Coordinates of C-alpha atoms in Angstrom, one line a residue:
M266 CA -155.3 14.2 -47.9
A267 CA -156.8 11.3 -49.7
P268 CA -157.4 11.7 -53.5
D269 CA -160.9 12.0 -54.8
A270 CA -162.7 8.8 -55.7
T271 CA -163.9 10.3 -58.9
P272 CA -161.6 12.6 -60.9
I273 CA -163.5 15.8 -61.9
P274 CA -162.7 17.3 -65.4
G275 CA -162.2 21.0 -65.1
H276 CA -160.9 20.3 -61.5
K277 CA -159.2 23.7 -61.3
A278 CA -162.4 25.6 -62.1
V279 CA -164.3 23.6 -59.5
E280 CA -161.7 24.2 -56.8
T281 CA -161.6 27.9 -57.6
L282 CA -165.4 28.2 -57.2
V283 CA -165.2 26.1 -54.0
A284 CA -162.6 28.5 -52.6
K285 CA -164.8 31.5 -53.5
L286 CA -167.9 30.0 -51.9
R287 CA -166.0 29.2 -48.7
R288 CA -164.6 32.7 -48.4
R289 CA -168.0 34.3 -49.2
Q290 CA -166.5 36.1 -52.2
I291 CA -169.7 35.2 -54.1
V292 CA -172.7 36.8 -52.5
G293 CA -176.3 36.5 -53.7
S294 CA -178.4 33.5 -54.9
R295 CA -178.4 34.4 -58.6
Q296 CA -174.6 35.1 -58.7
A297 CA -173.9 31.8 -57.0
A298 CA -176.2 30.0 -59.5
L299 CA -174.6 31.7 -62.5
E300 CA -171.1 30.8 -61.4
T301 CA -172.2 27.2 -60.8
V302 CA -173.6 26.8 -64.3
L303 CA -170.4 28.2 -65.9
V304 CA -168.3 25.7 -63.9
L305 CA -170.6 22.8 -64.8
R306 CA -170.3 23.8 -68.5
Q307 CA -166.6 23.5 -68.2
V308 CA -166.9 20.1 -66.5
V309 CA -169.1 18.7 -69.2
S310 CA -167.1 20.1 -72.1
R311 CA -163.9 18.5 -70.7
A312 CA -165.4 15.2 -69.5
R313 CA -164.6 11.9 -71.1
F314 CA -167.4 9.3 -70.8
S315 CA -168.7 6.4 -72.8
N316 CA -172.2 6.4 -71.4
I317 CA -174.6 8.9 -69.8
Q318 CA -174.3 7.4 -66.3
Q319 CA -170.6 8.2 -66.2
L320 CA -171.3 11.8 -67.0
I321 CA -174.0 12.0 -64.3
V322 CA -171.6 10.6 -61.7
I323 CA -169.0 13.3 -62.7
I324 CA -171.5 16.1 -62.4
R325 CA -172.9 14.9 -59.1
E326 CA -169.4 14.7 -57.7
A327 CA -168.6 18.3 -58.8
G328 CA -172.0 19.4 -57.4
R329 CA -171.3 17.7 -54.1
R330 CA -168.0 19.5 -53.7
L331 CA -169.7 22.9 -54.4
V332 CA -172.6 22.3 -52.0
E333 CA -170.3 21.2 -49.2
A334 CA -168.2 24.4 -49.7
Q335 CA -171.3 26.5 -48.9
P336 CA -174.3 24.6 -47.8
K337 CA -176.2 27.8 -46.9
E338 CA -176.3 28.9 -50.5
H339 CA -179.1 26.6 -51.6
T340 CA -179.1 27.8 -55.3
V341 CA -175.8 26.0 -55.9
G342 CA -177.4 22.6 -55.3
N343 CA -180.5 23.7 -57.1
T344 CA -178.6 24.6 -60.2
V345 CA -176.7 21.3 -60.2
R346 CA -180.0 19.4 -59.9
R347 CA -181.5 21.5 -62.8
V348 CA -178.5 20.8 -65.0
L349 CA -178.8 17.0 -64.3
H350 CA -182.5 17.1 -65.1
N351 CA -182.0 18.9 -68.4
I352 CA -179.2 16.5 -69.4
R353 CA -181.3 13.5 -68.7
E354 CA -184.2 15.0 -70.8
E355 CA -181.9 15.7 -73.7
Y356 CA -180.4 12.3 -73.5
Q357 CA -183.8 10.6 -73.6
S358 CA -184.8 12.8 -76.5
A359 CA -181.6 11.9 -78.3
I360 CA -182.2 8.2 -77.8
K361 CA -185.9 8.4 -78.9
S362 CA -185.0 10.4 -82.0
S363 CA -183.2 7.3 -83.4
A364 CA -186.2 5.1 -82.6
P365 CA -188.9 4.2 -85.2
T366 CA -191.3 7.0 -86.0
S367 CA -194.2 5.2 -84.5
L368 CA -192.5 5.0 -81.2
R369 CA -191.5 8.6 -81.0
N370 CA -193.2 11.2 -78.8
V371 CA -195.4 8.7 -77.1
Y372 CA -196.5 10.3 -73.8
T373 CA -199.0 8.5 -71.7
I374 CA -200.9 9.5 -68.6
S375 CA -198.7 7.3 -66.4
K376 CA -195.6 9.1 -67.7
F377 CA -197.2 12.4 -67.0
V378 CA -197.9 11.4 -63.4
L379 CA -194.4 10.1 -62.9
Q380 CA -192.4 12.7 -64.8
G381 CA -194.6 15.8 -65.0
Q382 CA -195.0 17.9 -68.1
P383 CA -192.2 17.5 -70.6
R384 CA -190.1 20.4 -71.8
K385 CA -191.2 21.8 -75.1
Q386 CA -188.4 21.5 -77.7
T387 CA -188.0 21.1 -81.4
V388 CA -185.7 18.3 -82.5
G389 CA -184.2 19.7 -85.7
A390 CA -182.3 17.9 -88.4
P391 CA -178.9 18.5 -87.0
K392 CA -179.8 16.9 -83.8
S393 CA -181.3 13.9 -85.6
E394 CA -178.1 13.5 -87.6
T395 CA -176.0 13.7 -84.5
T396 CA -177.9 11.3 -82.4
A397 CA -178.3 8.7 -85.1
T398 CA -174.7 7.6 -84.5
L399 CA -174.9 7.5 -80.7
K400 CA -173.6 4.3 -79.3
E401 CA -172.9 3.9 -75.6
D402 CA -169.9 1.8 -74.4
D403 CA -168.4 1.4 -77.9
P404 CA -165.3 -0.7 -77.4
D405 CA -163.8 0.4 -80.7
D406 CA -164.2 4.1 -80.0
P407 CA -165.0 4.9 -76.4
D408 CA -165.2 8.7 -77.0
S409 CA -167.7 8.5 -79.8
F410 CA -170.7 8.7 -77.5
A411 CA -169.3 11.9 -75.8
R412 CA -168.5 13.5 -79.2
G413 CA -172.0 12.9 -80.5
I414 CA -174.0 14.0 -77.5
K415 CA -171.9 16.9 -76.1
P416 CA -173.3 19.5 -78.4
I417 CA -176.8 18.6 -77.3
L418 CA -175.9 18.7 -73.6
M419 CA -174.2 22.0 -74.0
E420 CA -177.5 23.4 -75.3
A421 CA -179.3 22.0 -72.2
I422 CA -176.8 23.8 -70.0
Q423 CA -177.2 27.0 -72.0
D424 CA -180.9 26.8 -71.4
V425 CA -180.3 27.0 -67.7
L426 CA -177.8 29.9 -68.1
D427 CA -180.3 31.8 -70.3
E428 CA -183.0 31.4 -67.7
L429 CA -180.8 32.8 -65.0
E430 CA -179.7 35.8 -67.0
T431 CA -183.3 36.8 -67.8
V432 CA -184.9 35.9 -64.5
Y433 CA -185.4 39.5 -63.4
D434 CA -187.2 40.5 -66.6
N435 CA -189.3 37.3 -66.7
V436 CA -190.4 37.8 -63.1
S437 CA -191.2 41.5 -63.6
K438 CA -193.3 41.1 -66.8
T439 CA -196.5 40.5 -64.8
A440 CA -195.8 43.4 -62.3
K441 CA -198.6 45.6 -63.7
D442 CA -201.1 42.9 -63.1
H443 CA -200.3 42.7 -59.4
I444 CA -199.7 46.3 -58.5
H445 CA -202.4 48.9 -59.1
S446 CA -202.4 52.7 -59.0
D447 CA -202.6 54.4 -55.6
E448 CA -201.7 51.2 -53.7
I449 CA -199.3 51.2 -50.7
I450 CA -196.8 48.3 -50.9
L451 CA -194.6 47.2 -48.0
T452 CA -191.3 45.4 -48.6
I453 CA -188.4 44.2 -46.5
G454 CA -184.7 44.5 -47.1
H455 CA -183.0 44.7 -50.5
S456 CA -184.0 42.0 -53.0
R457 CA -182.9 42.6 -56.6
T458 CA -185.8 40.6 -57.8
V459 CA -188.3 42.7 -55.8
E460 CA -186.5 45.8 -56.9
A461 CA -186.9 44.9 -60.6
F462 CA -190.5 43.9 -60.0
L463 CA -191.4 47.3 -58.4
K464 CA -189.5 49.3 -61.0
S465 CA -191.3 47.5 -63.8
A466 CA -194.7 48.3 -62.2
G467 CA -193.5 51.9 -61.8
H468 CA -193.5 52.4 -65.5
T469 CA -197.3 52.2 -65.8
R470 CA -198.5 52.6 -62.2
N471 CA -198.3 55.4 -59.6
Y472 CA -198.0 53.8 -56.2
T473 CA -196.2 54.2 -52.9
V474 CA -193.6 51.8 -51.4
I475 CA -192.9 51.6 -47.7
V476 CA -189.5 49.9 -47.0
A477 CA -188.6 48.5 -43.6
E478 CA -184.9 49.3 -42.9
T479 CA -184.2 45.7 -41.8
A480 CA -181.9 46.2 -38.8
P481 CA -179.2 45.4 -38.0
S482 CA -178.1 45.0 -41.7
Y483 CA -180.1 48.0 -42.8
S484 CA -180.3 46.7 -46.3
G485 CA -183.6 48.5 -46.6
H486 CA -181.7 51.7 -47.0
D487 CA -180.3 50.5 -50.3
M488 CA -183.7 49.4 -51.5
A489 CA -185.2 52.8 -50.6
R490 CA -182.5 54.7 -52.5
A491 CA -182.8 52.5 -55.6
L492 CA -186.6 52.9 -55.7
S493 CA -186.5 56.6 -55.0
A494 CA -183.9 57.1 -57.8
A495 CA -186.4 55.4 -60.2
G496 CA -189.0 58.0 -59.4
I497 CA -191.2 55.8 -57.1
S498 CA -192.7 57.4 -54.0
T499 CA -190.7 55.7 -51.2
F500 CA -190.8 55.9 -47.4
L501 CA -188.2 54.3 -45.1
V502 CA -189.5 53.1 -41.7
P503 CA -188.0 51.3 -38.7
D504 CA -188.9 47.7 -38.3
S505 CA -190.8 48.4 -35.1
S506 CA -193.4 50.4 -37.2
I507 CA -194.4 47.4 -39.4
Y508 CA -197.4 46.3 -37.3
A509 CA -198.6 49.9 -36.7
I510 CA -198.7 50.8 -40.4
M511 CA -200.0 47.4 -41.6
S512 CA -203.6 48.6 -41.6
R513 CA -202.7 51.1 -44.4
V514 CA -200.8 48.6 -46.5
N515 CA -202.5 47.0 -49.5
K516 CA -199.9 44.3 -50.2
I517 CA -196.6 42.9 -49.0
I518 CA -194.0 41.9 -51.5
L519 CA -191.1 39.8 -50.2
G520 CA -188.0 38.4 -51.8
A521 CA -186.7 34.9 -51.0
H522 CA -183.4 33.2 -50.3
A523 CA -184.9 29.8 -50.9
I524 CA -188.3 28.3 -51.5
L525 CA -188.8 25.0 -49.7
A526 CA -190.8 22.0 -50.9
N527 CA -193.6 22.6 -48.4
G528 CA -194.3 26.0 -49.8
G529 CA -192.5 27.9 -47.1
L530 CA -189.5 30.1 -47.7
V531 CA -186.3 31.3 -46.2
A532 CA -186.1 35.1 -46.4
I533 CA -184.3 38.0 -44.8
T534 CA -184.8 38.6 -41.1
G535 CA -188.0 40.7 -40.6
S536 CA -190.0 38.8 -43.2
L537 CA -191.7 36.6 -40.6
L538 CA -192.6 39.7 -38.6
A539 CA -194.1 41.4 -41.7
A540 CA -195.9 38.2 -42.8
T541 CA -197.4 37.6 -39.4
A542 CA -198.6 41.2 -39.1
A543 CA -200.1 40.9 -42.6
R544 CA -202.0 37.7 -41.6
A545 CA -203.5 39.6 -38.6
H546 CA -204.7 42.4 -41.0
S547 CA -205.7 40.0 -43.8
T548 CA -203.1 41.7 -46.1
P549 CA -201.9 39.6 -49.0
V550 CA -198.3 38.5 -49.0
V551 CA -196.6 38.1 -52.4
V552 CA -193.2 36.5 -52.9
C553 CA -191.1 37.3 -56.0
A554 CA -188.4 34.8 -56.8
G555 CA -186.9 32.9 -59.7
Q556 CA -187.5 29.2 -60.1
F557 CA -183.8 28.5 -59.5
K558 CA -184.6 29.1 -55.8
L559 CA -186.9 26.1 -55.6
T560 CA -185.3 23.8 -53.1
P561 CA -186.4 20.1 -52.7
L562 CA -186.0 20.3 -49.0
W563 CA -188.5 20.9 -46.2
N564 CA -188.3 23.1 -43.1
L565 CA -184.6 23.9 -42.7
Y566 CA -184.9 26.2 -39.8
H567 CA -183.7 23.8 -37.2
D568 CA -181.1 22.1 -39.4
Y569 CA -177.5 22.8 -38.5
G570 CA -175.8 25.0 -41.1
A571 CA -179.0 25.7 -43.0
L572 CA -179.4 29.3 -41.8
D573 CA -176.8 32.0 -42.0
F574 CA -175.9 34.1 -39.1
A575 CA -174.5 37.7 -39.3
D576 CA -171.9 39.4 -37.1
P577 CA -173.3 39.7 -33.5
S578 CA -171.3 42.9 -32.9
S579 CA -173.9 44.8 -35.0
V580 CA -176.5 43.9 -32.3
L581 CA -174.3 44.2 -29.2
G582 CA -170.9 45.9 -29.6
F583 CA -167.8 44.7 -27.8
E584 CA -167.6 48.1 -26.1
E585 CA -170.4 46.7 -23.8
G586 CA -167.7 44.7 -22.0
K587 CA -169.5 43.5 -18.9
L588 CA -172.7 42.7 -20.8
V589 CA -170.9 40.8 -23.6
E590 CA -169.4 38.4 -21.1
R591 CA -172.7 37.4 -19.7
V592 CA -174.8 36.8 -22.8
D593 CA -174.7 34.9 -26.1
V594 CA -175.8 37.1 -29.0
V595 CA -177.3 35.3 -32.0
N596 CA -178.0 37.4 -35.1
P597 CA -179.8 35.3 -37.6
Y598 CA -179.7 36.6 -41.2
Y599 CA -182.8 34.7 -42.4
D600 CA -186.3 33.9 -41.2
Y601 CA -188.4 30.9 -42.0
V602 CA -191.8 31.9 -43.3
G603 CA -194.4 29.1 -43.3
P604 CA -196.6 28.4 -46.3
E605 CA -199.7 29.4 -44.4
L606 CA -198.5 33.0 -44.4
V607 CA -197.9 33.3 -48.2
D608 CA -200.6 33.9 -50.7
V609 CA -198.7 33.6 -54.0
F610 CA -195.3 33.0 -55.5
I611 CA -194.5 35.1 -58.6
T612 CA -191.8 33.3 -60.6
N613 CA -190.3 33.5 -64.1
D614 CA -192.7 30.7 -65.0
G615 CA -195.9 32.3 -63.8
D616 CA -197.8 32.7 -60.5
H617 CA -198.2 29.7 -58.2
P618 CA -199.8 29.2 -54.8
P619 CA -197.7 27.6 -52.0
S620 CA -199.6 24.3 -52.5
S621 CA -198.2 24.1 -56.0
V622 CA -194.5 24.4 -55.1
Y623 CA -194.1 20.6 -54.6
R624 CA -195.4 20.0 -58.1
L625 CA -193.0 22.6 -59.5
I626 CA -190.1 20.9 -57.8
K627 CA -191.3 17.5 -59.1
E628 CA -191.2 18.9 -62.7
T629 CA -187.9 20.9 -62.2
Y630 CA -185.7 18.2 -60.6
D631 CA -185.4 14.5 -60.6
D632 CA -186.1 12.5 -57.5
D633 CA -182.7 10.8 -57.7
D634 CA -180.9 14.2 -57.3
H635 CA -182.6 15.4 -54.1
E636 CA -179.5 14.2 -52.3
L637 CA -176.4 14.9 -54.3

């Protein structure tokens, strides 16, 4: 096996996460994102670099290894892109802080169009003192640049980590504005974001939730148990009943595995069925997801390896010997739901229509990082 072109600091941590991703020992978008941030924090803390470009190359190489290990877990790549974006912003702020006062914080309309809205941050005295001595490619002390800027970069990574840890609370804080008393809500499968959203609304609203059981995984059973334990009136129905009961439903709330750049989303199987039935009955479709699921990619449905497939034996058991030999059973785990079927995305940064997703991605990631 040929050695890597770029040595990665924290190589052991990266390889450990690569192995876990390949073996599917890490399940769930948020958990994968959290593990990715923790590994990248180790990589940055151990990295030796004399300019910011060297650090970006190191992070991109680590991110590429992680994405290749599990390309179906899109939040891994999203997290790497977000960390790179924050690091570039902190670096630019550090450079500007040592510039003359008249040149600081100059933000023109052209910069807004190209870069989007800047992150709000306060540059305190400690940062100014640290960045005043920054010097890239110093021949006398090559490590001086890394020593000076690492504390700032670690803060940027911590911002991403804090956002992931509080994503459920931040998405749920507007639940009472979207769910009203005596409404009937339909949901599919078991999304922890949707579960937190519905439980938050249950503190102030009295409403009913209908949960589709989501065969053949039957993850809807877990959602129904969780909501019922929280004191929310819950009914579990088979997937075949979705269209029949849609006329009684006031709103559909879905979770998402990934939100694509065109405003569509990849969600658990059955979501397309529910969204299509909702469109026929003019029922609003709401998607709850953290911004870390924003993916700068378009329709992935036909891309090889983009969608996950579950065990076909849950659809057609091997005991059906003669039939199994004559058919190919495909059990997709996710559906692609187009943007025309979605009314609003509720994220930890507010509510957005599908047409605004591309702008959010533009503000969240850098164009250079769309392909790691």
